[in-house]
mmCIF file of C-alpha atoms in Angstrom:
data_model
loop_
_atom_site.group_PDB
_atom_site.id
_atom_site.type_symbol
_atom_site.label_atom_id
_atom_site.label_comp_id
_atom_site.label_asym_id
_atom_site.label_seq_id
_atom_site.Cartn_x
_atom_site.Cartn_y
_atom_site.Cartn_z
ATOM 1 C CA MET A 1 3.571 -1.257 -34.900
ATOM 2 C CA ASP A 2 1.271 0.443 -32.405
ATOM 3 C CA LYS A 3 2.248 2.842 -29.631
ATOM 4 C CA PRO A 4 1.668 0.428 -26.677
ATOM 5 C CA THR A 5 3.943 -2.147 -28.350
ATOM 6 C CA LYS A 6 6.701 0.430 -28.915
ATOM 7 C CA GLN A 7 6.430 1.594 -25.290
ATOM 8 C CA ARG A 8 6.711 -1.970 -23.977
ATOM 9 C CA ILE A 9 9.673 -2.787 -26.236
ATOM 10 C CA ALA A 10 11.468 0.311 -24.886
ATOM 11 C CA LEU A 11 11.369 -1.250 -21.386
ATOM 12 C CA LEU A 12 12.737 -4.668 -22.398
ATOM 13 C CA HIS A 13 16.367 -5.578 -21.722
ATOM 14 C CA PRO A 14 18.445 -3.367 -24.049
ATOM 15 C CA SER A 15 20.078 -6.434 -25.642
ATOM 16 C CA ILE A 16 16.795 -7.620 -27.200
ATOM 17 C CA ARG A 17 14.925 -4.408 -28.040
ATOM 18 C CA ASP A 18 16.028 -4.262 -31.687
ATOM 19 C CA GLU A 19 15.434 -7.979 -32.130
ATOM 20 C CA VAL A 20 11.903 -7.833 -30.694
ATOM 21 C CA THR A 21 11.155 -4.811 -32.876
ATOM 22 C CA GLN A 22 12.248 -6.847 -35.903
ATOM 23 C CA ILE A 23 10.149 -9.843 -34.813
ATOM 24 C CA ILE A 24 7.002 -7.734 -34.422
ATOM 25 C CA GLU A 25 7.617 -6.091 -37.801
ATOM 26 C CA GLU A 26 8.071 -9.535 -39.413
ATOM 27 C CA CYS A 27 4.873 -10.792 -37.792
ATOM 28 C CA ASP A 28 2.920 -7.758 -38.968
ATOM 29 C CA LEU A 29 4.255 -8.231 -42.523
ATOM 30 C CA ALA A 30 3.317 -11.925 -42.483
ATOM 31 C CA LEU A 31 -0.201 -11.160 -41.246
ATOM 32 C CA THR A 32 -1.598 -9.607 -44.393
ATOM 33 C CA GLY A 33 -5.178 -9.490 -43.132
ATOM 34 C CA LYS A 34 -6.723 -7.425 -40.388
ATOM 35 C CA ALA A 35 -4.601 -8.762 -37.489
ATOM 36 C CA LYS A 36 -1.477 -7.057 -36.124
ATOM 37 C CA VAL A 37 0.637 -7.986 -33.106
ATOM 38 C CA ARG A 38 0.484 -6.051 -29.846
ATOM 39 C CA ILE A 39 2.806 -6.713 -26.940
ATOM 40 C CA THR A 40 0.579 -6.797 -23.867
ATOM 41 C CA GLN A 41 3.359 -7.434 -21.329
ATOM 42 C CA GLY A 42 7.113 -7.068 -21.383
ATOM 43 C CA LEU A 43 9.218 -6.114 -18.397
ATOM 44 C CA ARG A 44 7.370 -6.870 -15.173
ATOM 45 C CA THR A 45 8.423 -5.713 -11.715
ATOM 46 C CA ILE A 46 8.921 -8.123 -8.828
ATOM 47 C CA GLU A 47 5.886 -6.527 -7.140
ATOM 48 C CA GLU A 48 3.715 -7.023 -10.236
ATOM 49 C CA GLN A 49 4.877 -10.638 -10.447
ATOM 50 C CA ASN A 50 4.050 -11.294 -6.791
ATOM 51 C CA ASP A 51 0.623 -9.731 -7.296
ATOM 52 C CA MET A 52 -0.026 -12.036 -10.262
ATOM 53 C CA TYR A 53 1.249 -15.043 -8.263
ATOM 54 C CA ALA A 54 -1.220 -14.216 -5.458
ATOM 55 C CA GLN A 55 -4.170 -14.501 -7.853
ATOM 56 C CA GLY A 56 -5.904 -17.835 -7.261
ATOM 57 C CA ARG A 57 -3.928 -18.326 -4.066
ATOM 58 C CA THR A 58 -4.403 -15.499 -1.565
ATOM 59 C CA LYS A 59 -6.467 -13.324 -3.948
ATOM 60 C CA PRO A 60 -9.644 -14.298 -5.812
ATOM 61 C CA GLY A 61 -9.464 -15.568 -9.381
ATOM 62 C CA LYS A 62 -7.883 -18.281 -11.444
ATOM 63 C CA LYS A 63 -4.164 -19.012 -11.122
ATOM 64 C CA ILE A 64 -2.364 -17.243 -13.935
ATOM 65 C CA THR A 65 1.280 -17.977 -13.129
ATOM 66 C CA ASN A 66 3.451 -20.414 -11.225
ATOM 67 C CA ALA A 67 6.281 -17.875 -10.960
ATOM 68 C CA LYS A 68 6.845 -15.769 -7.866
ATOM 69 C CA GLY A 69 8.628 -12.423 -8.071
ATOM 70 C CA GLY A 70 12.122 -12.972 -9.489
ATOM 71 C CA GLN A 71 11.167 -16.355 -10.975
ATOM 72 C CA SER A 72 9.827 -15.050 -14.292
ATOM 73 C CA ILE A 73 11.887 -14.143 -17.337
ATOM 74 C CA HIS A 74 9.578 -11.087 -17.550
ATOM 75 C CA ASN A 75 11.254 -9.772 -14.371
ATOM 76 C CA TYR A 76 14.517 -9.411 -16.311
ATOM 77 C CA GLY A 77 13.062 -8.002 -19.542
ATOM 78 C CA PHE A 78 13.605 -11.090 -21.722
ATOM 79 C CA ALA A 79 9.963 -12.114 -22.279
ATOM 80 C CA VAL A 80 6.866 -10.731 -23.956
ATOM 81 C CA ASP A 81 3.197 -11.640 -24.007
ATOM 82 C CA ILE A 82 1.234 -10.802 -27.128
ATOM 83 C CA CYS A 83 -2.263 -10.579 -28.500
ATOM 84 C CA LEU A 84 -3.516 -9.937 -32.008
ATOM 85 C CA MET A 85 -5.265 -6.614 -32.560
ATOM 86 C CA ILE A 86 -8.052 -7.022 -35.085
ATOM 87 C CA ASP A 87 -8.658 -3.906 -37.186
ATOM 88 C CA ASP A 88 -6.752 -1.955 -34.487
ATOM 89 C CA LYS A 89 -9.838 -2.266 -32.250
ATOM 90 C CA VAL A 90 -10.334 -5.710 -30.700
ATOM 91 C CA ALA A 91 -7.737 -7.776 -28.841
ATOM 92 C CA SER A 92 -7.754 -11.480 -29.715
ATOM 93 C CA TRP A 93 -5.938 -14.448 -28.205
ATOM 94 C CA ASP A 94 -7.557 -16.857 -30.680
ATOM 95 C CA ASN A 95 -4.749 -19.135 -31.843
ATOM 96 C CA LYS A 96 -6.844 -20.868 -34.513
ATOM 97 C CA LYS A 97 -8.189 -17.935 -36.520
ATOM 98 C CA ASP A 98 -6.721 -17.274 -39.965
ATOM 99 C CA TRP A 99 -7.558 -13.590 -40.432
ATOM 100 C CA ASP A 100 -5.499 -13.299 -43.632
ATOM 101 C CA ASN A 101 -6.917 -16.488 -45.224
ATOM 102 C CA ASP A 102 -3.530 -17.978 -46.102
ATOM 103 C CA LYS A 103 -4.427 -21.401 -44.613
ATOM 104 C CA VAL A 104 -2.169 -20.854 -41.561
ATOM 105 C CA ALA A 105 -3.533 -19.583 -38.256
ATOM 106 C CA ASP A 106 -2.146 -16.088 -37.704
ATOM 107 C CA TRP A 107 -0.998 -16.980 -34.178
ATOM 108 C CA TYR A 108 1.153 -19.837 -35.511
ATOM 109 C CA GLU A 109 2.678 -17.578 -38.148
ATOM 110 C CA CYS A 110 3.943 -15.490 -35.226
ATOM 111 C CA VAL A 111 5.057 -18.569 -33.256
ATOM 112 C CA LYS A 112 7.268 -19.574 -36.213
ATOM 113 C CA ILE A 113 8.782 -16.108 -36.507
ATOM 114 C CA PHE A 114 9.583 -15.904 -32.784
ATOM 115 C CA ALA A 115 11.128 -19.405 -32.929
ATOM 116 C CA LYS A 116 13.302 -18.413 -35.898
ATOM 117 C CA HIS A 117 14.789 -15.691 -33.686
ATOM 118 C CA GLY A 118 15.492 -18.042 -30.774
ATOM 119 C CA TYR A 119 12.405 -17.552 -28.612
ATOM 120 C CA GLU A 120 10.583 -20.281 -26.730
ATOM 121 C CA TRP A 121 6.786 -20.260 -26.876
ATOM 122 C CA GLY A 122 4.819 -20.854 -23.678
ATOM 123 C CA GLY A 123 2.267 -22.790 -25.734
ATOM 124 C CA ASN A 124 4.824 -25.612 -26.028
ATOM 125 C CA TRP A 125 5.223 -25.996 -22.272
ATOM 126 C CA LYS A 126 4.068 -29.328 -20.888
ATOM 127 C CA THR A 127 2.509 -28.413 -17.541
ATOM 128 C CA PHE A 128 1.439 -24.754 -17.557
ATOM 129 C CA LYS A 129 0.710 -23.688 -21.120
ATOM 130 C CA ASP A 130 1.039 -19.934 -21.569
ATOM 131 C CA MET A 131 -0.169 -19.251 -25.107
ATOM 132 C CA PRO A 132 0.605 -15.497 -25.281
ATOM 133 C CA HIS A 133 4.137 -15.906 -23.849
ATOM 134 C CA PHE A 134 7.489 -15.825 -25.689
ATOM 135 C CA GLU A 135 10.871 -15.754 -23.959
ATOM 136 C CA LYS A 136 14.484 -15.727 -25.063
ATOM 137 C CA ARG A 137 15.761 -19.323 -25.159
ATOM 138 C CA ASN A 138 18.604 -20.534 -22.955
ATOM 139 C CA LEU A 139 17.999 -17.966 -20.220
ATOM 140 C CA THR A 140 16.742 -19.086 -16.837
ATOM 141 C CA TRP A 141 15.543 -16.937 -13.994
ATOM 142 C CA GLN A 142 18.023 -18.753 -11.741
ATOM 143 C CA LYS A 143 20.996 -17.637 -13.873
ATOM 144 C CA LEU A 144 19.604 -14.147 -14.400
ATOM 145 C CA SER A 145 18.950 -13.638 -10.680
ATOM 146 C CA GLU A 146 22.666 -14.193 -9.943
ATOM 147 C CA LEU A 147 23.906 -11.509 -12.363
ATOM 148 C CA LYS A 148 24.895 -7.981 -11.413
ATOM 149 C CA LYS A 149 22.741 -5.103 -12.624
ATOM 150 C CA ASP A 150 23.663 -1.883 -14.408
ATOM 151 C CA LYS A 151 22.632 1.641 -13.326
ATOM 152 C CA GLN A 152 19.240 1.230 -15.027
ATOM 153 C CA GLY A 153 18.542 -2.042 -13.187
ATOM 154 C CA TYR A 154 19.081 -4.432 -16.123
ATOM 155 C CA VAL A 155 21.200 -7.541 -15.649
ATOM 156 C CA ILE A 156 24.673 -7.400 -17.200
ATOM 157 C CA LEU A 157 24.976 -10.413 -19.497
ATOM 158 C CA ASN A 158 28.651 -10.095 -20.452
ATOM 159 C CA PRO A 159 30.547 -8.223 -17.754
ATOM 160 C CA ALA A 160 33.722 -6.599 -19.071
#
């Protein structure tokens, strides 16, 4: 697992850090060729989310999200975006390439591993497909936005 991925995992909600570490390790083990997983986005601030939402609306560029600040699972630390790093040099979002020649696209090997751990893949969404995106199932931004936060700013899932 590379340094950027470890740094991004360290900022995720504490309740999923170990699980995401395990998922990335499983993906890297499954990808026996030259591809390894890198997390490109994890926790995202409300300001960062609003900036992304502005793209294609009030800022130039193509729309990249339908979620305003507070309306993304990233804003609560329960989502990651990934790419595949080829030979530790080139980032790839190619979901058809089979770098390890095992007759299964490397991207879909990762999709299966994330799903096994209870993550929803943005590539399965009907209206706004988000191929690099994985989020913890059964969490909604609406529910998360109503929860109290701890001293570090993370939502408290099971208040004592």
